[in-house]
Short mmCIF file of C-alpha atoms and ligand atoms in Angstrom, two decimals:
data_model
loop_
_atom_site.label_atom_id
_atom_site.label_comp_id
_atom_site.label_asym_id
_atom_site.label_seq_id
_atom_site.Cartn_x
_atom_site.Cartn_y
_atom_site.Cartn_z
CA UNK H 1 0.00 0.00 0.00
CA UNK H 2 1.36 3.42 -0.87
CA UNK H 3 1.66 5.92 1.94
CA UNK H 4 -1.31 8.20 2.38
CA UNK H 5 -0.89 11.96 2.71
CA UNK H 6 -3.53 13.71 4.81
CA UNK H 7 -3.36 17.53 4.79
CA UNK H 8 -4.61 18.94 8.09
CA UNK H 9 -7.29 21.53 7.41
CA UNK H 10 -6.45 23.24 10.73
CA UNK H 11 -3.65 25.01 8.87
CA UNK H 12 -5.86 26.11 5.95
CA UNK H 13 -6.98 29.70 5.40
CA UNK H 14 -10.44 29.70 7.03
CA UNK H 15 -11.42 32.81 5.09
CA UNK H 16 -10.80 30.82 1.92
CA UNK H 17 -11.82 27.37 3.07
CA UNK H 18 -13.58 26.32 -0.11
CA UNK H 19 -10.52 27.30 -2.16
CA UNK H 20 -8.24 25.25 0.10
CA UNK H 21 -10.60 22.24 0.05
CA UNK H 22 -10.63 22.37 -3.75
CA UNK H 23 -6.82 22.54 -3.76
CA UNK H 24 -6.72 19.28 -1.76
CA UNK H 25 -9.34 17.74 -4.09
CA UNK H 26 -7.15 18.57 -7.10
CA UNK H 27 -3.91 17.47 -5.44
CA UNK H 28 -2.26 14.09 -4.94
CA UNK H 29 -3.36 14.05 -1.29
CA UNK H 30 -5.30 10.97 -0.22
CA UNK H 31 -7.31 12.16 2.79
CA UNK H 32 -8.58 15.26 4.55
CA UNK H 33 -7.47 15.39 8.20
CA UNK H 34 -9.92 17.34 10.36
CA UNK H 35 -8.97 18.38 13.91
CA UNK H 36 -11.81 18.91 16.37
CA UNK H 37 -10.68 20.51 19.67
CA UNK H 38 -12.89 21.31 22.64
CA UNK H 39 -10.74 23.57 24.81
CA UNK H 40 -10.92 20.98 27.61
CA UNK H 41 -9.03 17.91 26.44
CA UNK H 42 -6.59 20.26 24.73
CA UNK H 43 -5.89 23.94 25.49
CA UNK H 44 -7.37 25.17 22.21
CA UNK H 45 -10.69 25.27 20.36
CA UNK H 46 -10.60 24.66 16.61
CA UNK H 47 -14.00 24.38 14.91
CA UNK H 48 -17.08 22.24 15.21
CA UNK H 49 -19.99 20.67 13.42
CA UNK H 50 -21.17 23.48 11.10
CA UNK H 51 -17.66 23.89 9.70
CA UNK H 52 -17.21 20.13 9.22
CA UNK H 53 -20.57 20.08 7.45
CA UNK H 54 -19.35 22.77 5.07
CA UNK H 55 -16.07 20.94 4.48
CA UNK H 56 -17.90 17.67 3.75
CA UNK H 57 -20.01 19.36 1.12
CA UNK H 58 -16.90 20.17 -0.92
CA UNK H 59 -14.42 17.45 0.03
CA UNK H 60 -14.13 14.66 -2.54
CA UNK H 61 -11.72 12.49 -0.56
CA UNK H 62 -11.76 10.30 2.55
CA UNK H 63 -12.49 12.34 5.68
CA UNK H 64 -10.30 11.51 8.66
CA UNK H 65 -11.67 13.18 11.80
CA UNK H 66 -9.38 13.51 14.83
CA UNK H 67 -11.38 14.22 17.98
CA UNK H 68 -9.41 16.00 20.70
CA UNK H 69 -12.40 16.16 23.01
CA UNK H 70 -13.47 14.68 26.33
CA UNK H 71 -16.24 12.07 26.34
CA UNK H 72 -16.28 11.56 22.56
CA UNK H 73 -19.05 8.92 22.78
CA UNK H 74 -21.59 11.75 22.91
CA UNK H 75 -20.88 12.73 19.32
CA UNK H 76 -20.19 9.48 17.43
CA UNK H 77 -23.52 9.47 15.59
CA UNK H 78 -23.24 13.17 14.76
CA UNK H 79 -19.80 12.79 13.19
CA UNK H 80 -21.04 9.88 11.11
CA UNK H 81 -23.95 12.01 9.84
CA UNK H 82 -21.47 14.79 9.01
CA UNK H 83 -19.61 12.53 6.60
CA UNK H 84 -16.63 11.24 8.62
CA UNK H 85 -15.08 8.11 7.17
CA UNK H 86 -12.55 7.57 9.97
CA UNK H 87 -13.28 8.71 13.51
CA UNK H 88 -10.27 8.84 15.82
CA UNK H 89 -10.68 9.22 19.58
CA UNK H 90 -7.94 9.73 22.15
CA UNK H 91 -6.96 6.81 24.35
CA UNK H 92 -6.63 9.31 27.21
CA UNK H 93 -10.25 10.47 26.78
CA UNK H 94 -11.93 7.05 26.78
CA UNK H 95 -12.77 5.07 29.90
CA UNK H 96 -14.34 2.23 27.90
CA UNK H 97 -12.26 2.29 24.73
CA UNK H 98 -13.44 -1.08 23.45
CA UNK H 99 -17.06 0.02 23.68
CA UNK H 100 -16.30 3.30 21.97
CA UNK H 101 -14.58 1.52 19.07
CA UNK H 102 -17.58 -0.76 18.57
CA UNK H 103 -19.92 2.24 18.64
CA UNK H 104 -17.88 4.00 15.93
CA UNK H 105 -17.98 0.92 13.71
CA UNK H 106 -21.70 0.46 14.32
CA UNK H 107 -22.17 3.90 12.75
CA UNK H 108 -20.39 2.69 9.61
CA UNK H 109 -17.07 4.48 10.18
CA UNK H 110 -13.56 3.17 10.61
CA UNK H 111 -12.26 3.49 14.15
CA UNK H 112 -9.00 5.18 15.12
CA UNK H 113 -7.23 5.67 18.44
CA UNK H 114 -4.76 8.51 19.05
CA UNK H 115 -1.97 8.36 21.62
CA UNK H 116 -0.43 11.44 23.20
CA UNK H 117 3.37 11.58 23.10
CA UNK H 118 3.62 10.29 26.71
CA UNK H 119 1.17 7.39 26.29
CA UNK H 120 2.91 4.06 25.71
CA UNK H 121 2.04 1.93 22.70
CA UNK H 122 1.77 -1.29 24.73
CA UNK H 123 -1.48 -0.04 26.33
CA UNK H 124 -3.19 -0.99 23.06
CA UNK H 125 -2.08 -4.63 23.21
CA UNK H 126 -5.50 -6.06 24.07
CA UNK H 127 -7.50 -3.94 21.67
CA UNK H 128 -5.23 -3.59 18.62
CA UNK H 129 -7.25 -6.02 16.49
CA UNK H 130 -10.31 -3.79 16.93
CA UNK H 131 -8.52 -0.63 15.78
CA UNK H 132 -8.44 0.39 12.11
CA UNK H 133 -5.79 3.05 12.70
CA UNK H 134 -3.54 4.23 15.51
CA UNK H 135 -2.65 7.90 15.34
CA UNK H 136 0.68 8.55 17.05
CA UNK H 137 0.85 12.16 18.15
CA UNK H 138 4.29 13.46 17.30
CA UNK H 139 3.55 16.78 19.04
CA UNK H 140 1.39 17.56 22.06
CA UNK H 141 -2.11 17.92 20.61
CA UNK H 142 -3.77 21.31 20.50
CA UNK H 143 -1.85 23.37 17.98
CA UNK H 144 -0.44 23.20 14.48
CA UNK H 145 3.09 24.30 13.64
CA UNK H 146 4.96 22.58 16.50
CA UNK H 147 8.25 20.66 16.25
CA UNK H 148 8.30 16.93 15.69
CA UNK H 149 9.17 14.83 18.77
CA UNK H 150 12.00 12.46 17.83
CA UNK H 151 10.90 9.65 20.17
CA UNK H 152 8.03 9.07 17.73
CA UNK H 153 10.30 6.83 15.62
CA UNK H 154 10.65 4.41 18.57
CA UNK H 155 6.88 4.38 19.02
CA UNK H 156 6.30 3.65 15.33
CA UNK H 157 8.70 0.69 15.47
CA UNK H 158 7.09 -0.66 18.64
CA UNK H 159 3.59 -0.25 17.25
CA UNK H 160 4.51 -1.92 13.96
CA UNK H 161 5.85 -4.90 15.91
CA UNK H 162 2.68 -5.12 17.98
CA UNK H 163 0.50 -5.02 14.84
CA UNK H 164 2.52 -7.75 13.14
CA UNK H 165 2.64 -9.94 16.26
CA UNK H 166 -1.12 -9.71 16.67
CA UNK H 167 -1.75 -10.22 12.95
CA UNK H 168 -3.78 -7.00 12.92
CA UNK H 169 -4.50 -4.82 9.87
CA UNK H 170 -4.16 -1.53 11.76
CA UNK H 171 -2.74 1.50 9.95
CA UNK H 172 -0.19 3.78 11.61
CA UNK H 173 -0.79 7.53 11.26
CA UNK H 174 1.68 10.22 12.32
CA UNK H 175 0.28 13.59 13.36
CA UNK H 176 2.32 16.70 14.13
CA UNK H 177 5.43 18.35 12.74
CA UNK H 178 5.59 16.18 9.62
CA UNK H 179 7.82 17.64 6.89
CA UNK H 180 10.05 16.47 4.05
CA UNK H 181 12.80 16.07 6.69
CA UNK H 182 11.13 13.22 8.61
CA UNK H 183 8.60 11.71 6.16
CA UNK H 184 10.89 9.10 4.60
CA UNK H 185 12.25 7.82 7.90
CA UNK H 186 8.74 7.60 9.33
CA UNK H 187 7.55 5.51 6.41
CA UNK H 188 10.64 3.27 6.52
CA UNK H 189 9.95 2.69 10.21
CA UNK H 190 6.34 1.66 9.52
CA UNK H 191 4.05 4.68 9.09
CA UNK H 192 1.14 4.35 6.63
CA UNK H 193 -0.51 7.79 6.86
CA UNK H 194 1.24 11.15 7.25
CA UNK H 195 -0.74 14.17 8.44
CA UNK H 196 0.77 17.48 7.38
CA UNK H 197 -0.70 20.87 8.30
CA UNK H 198 1.69 23.80 8.29
CA UNK H 199 4.18 22.13 5.98
CA UNK H 200 1.49 21.99 3.28
CA UNK H 201 -0.71 25.04 3.81
CA UNK H 202 2.00 27.52 4.79
CA UNK H 203 4.13 26.63 1.79
CA UNK H 204 4.25 28.77 -1.32
CA UNK H 205 2.58 26.15 -3.51
CA UNK H 206 0.61 23.68 -1.35
CA UNK H 207 -0.36 21.47 -4.27
CA UNK H 208 3.28 21.05 -5.29
CA UNK H 209 4.28 20.48 -1.66
CA UNK H 210 1.76 17.62 -1.44
CA UNK H 211 3.13 16.21 -4.69
CA UNK H 212 6.68 16.40 -3.37
CA UNK H 213 5.75 14.69 -0.09
CA UNK H 214 3.88 11.96 -1.93
CA UNK H 215 6.84 11.35 -4.24
CA UNK H 216 9.19 11.07 -1.25
CA UNK H 217 7.20 8.26 0.32
CA UNK H 218 5.81 6.33 -2.65
C1 DX5 C 1 -2.40 18.91 16.46
C2 DX5 C 1 -3.28 18.39 15.35
C3 DX5 C 1 -2.56 18.20 14.08
C4 DX5 C 1 -2.05 19.48 13.46
C5 DX5 C 1 -0.83 19.16 12.66
O1 DX5 C 1 -3.11 18.89 17.65
O2 DX5 C 1 -3.82 17.14 15.72
O3 DX5 C 1 -3.35 17.48 13.14
O4 DX5 C 1 -3.01 20.09 12.65
O5 DX5 C 1 -0.26 20.35 12.24
P1 DX5 C 1 1.25 20.48 11.83
O6 DX5 C 1 1.47 19.56 10.66
O7 DX5 C 1 1.39 21.92 11.51
O8 DX5 C 1 2.09 20.04 13.02
ZN1 ZN C 2 -4.78 15.87 14.12
#
C-alpha cells in the first residue's frame, strides 16, 4: 500500500476554506485530516460541526476526523452524519475504549485511536485487532506548527511490531510536525498515513508540496 498523505485543514486559510478544500481535491493528497478541539481535552478550540458540514459538502476524498475532546461517545452518531469516514478518539479520553470503538464501527465508520506523546504503545495490546488506525501524536495535541518529537520513531517501530505480532490490519498515522525532513524515515519505520498541516498550507505552492511529499514516500 502506498503511503497516504492527509493535509490537516487546521492550517488552511479559514477565510478561503472552499478554495483550500478544492486545492486538496485537485492534489495528490489521499485524505482530509480534520482536527476537532474542545478547549478541555486540549488547550485550544478549533471548529465544530457546522464547519465540518461545510467541508464535507466540498471534500471529494476520505475524511479523517481527529477528535481531541473529552467524552467523545456523545458525538459518534453526529460525526457519522457529518460525513466522517474515519473517527479517531484519544486513548486518554476514553474510559471504555473497546465500547467506543464498537460504537464508531456500528455507525459505519472506521475506528481510530490517538496516543499522546507520553502514552505508551503497549497499552493498546489487548485492543489492537479492533482498531483500524492508531494515530501517534508526534507533538502535544492542540496546535499546528509545532516541532516533531524524535521519540516518535521508537513508538512507530514498537507499534509496527505489535500489529505484526497480533496479525492485525491496523494503519499507523503520524500527526504533528511532519515535513520532508522526517517523512521518509517515518515511512521506513512503519508509518502508513502522514498528516501534514503547516508544511502543506503555509508553503508557497501547497499542491506542489503535497506532490513532493507523496513522491518522497511512494
Ligand atoms: C495537532 C493536530 C494536528 C495538526 C498538525 O493537535 O492534531 O493534526 O493540525 O499540524 P502540523 O502539521 O502543523 O504540526
Ligand atoms: Zn490531528
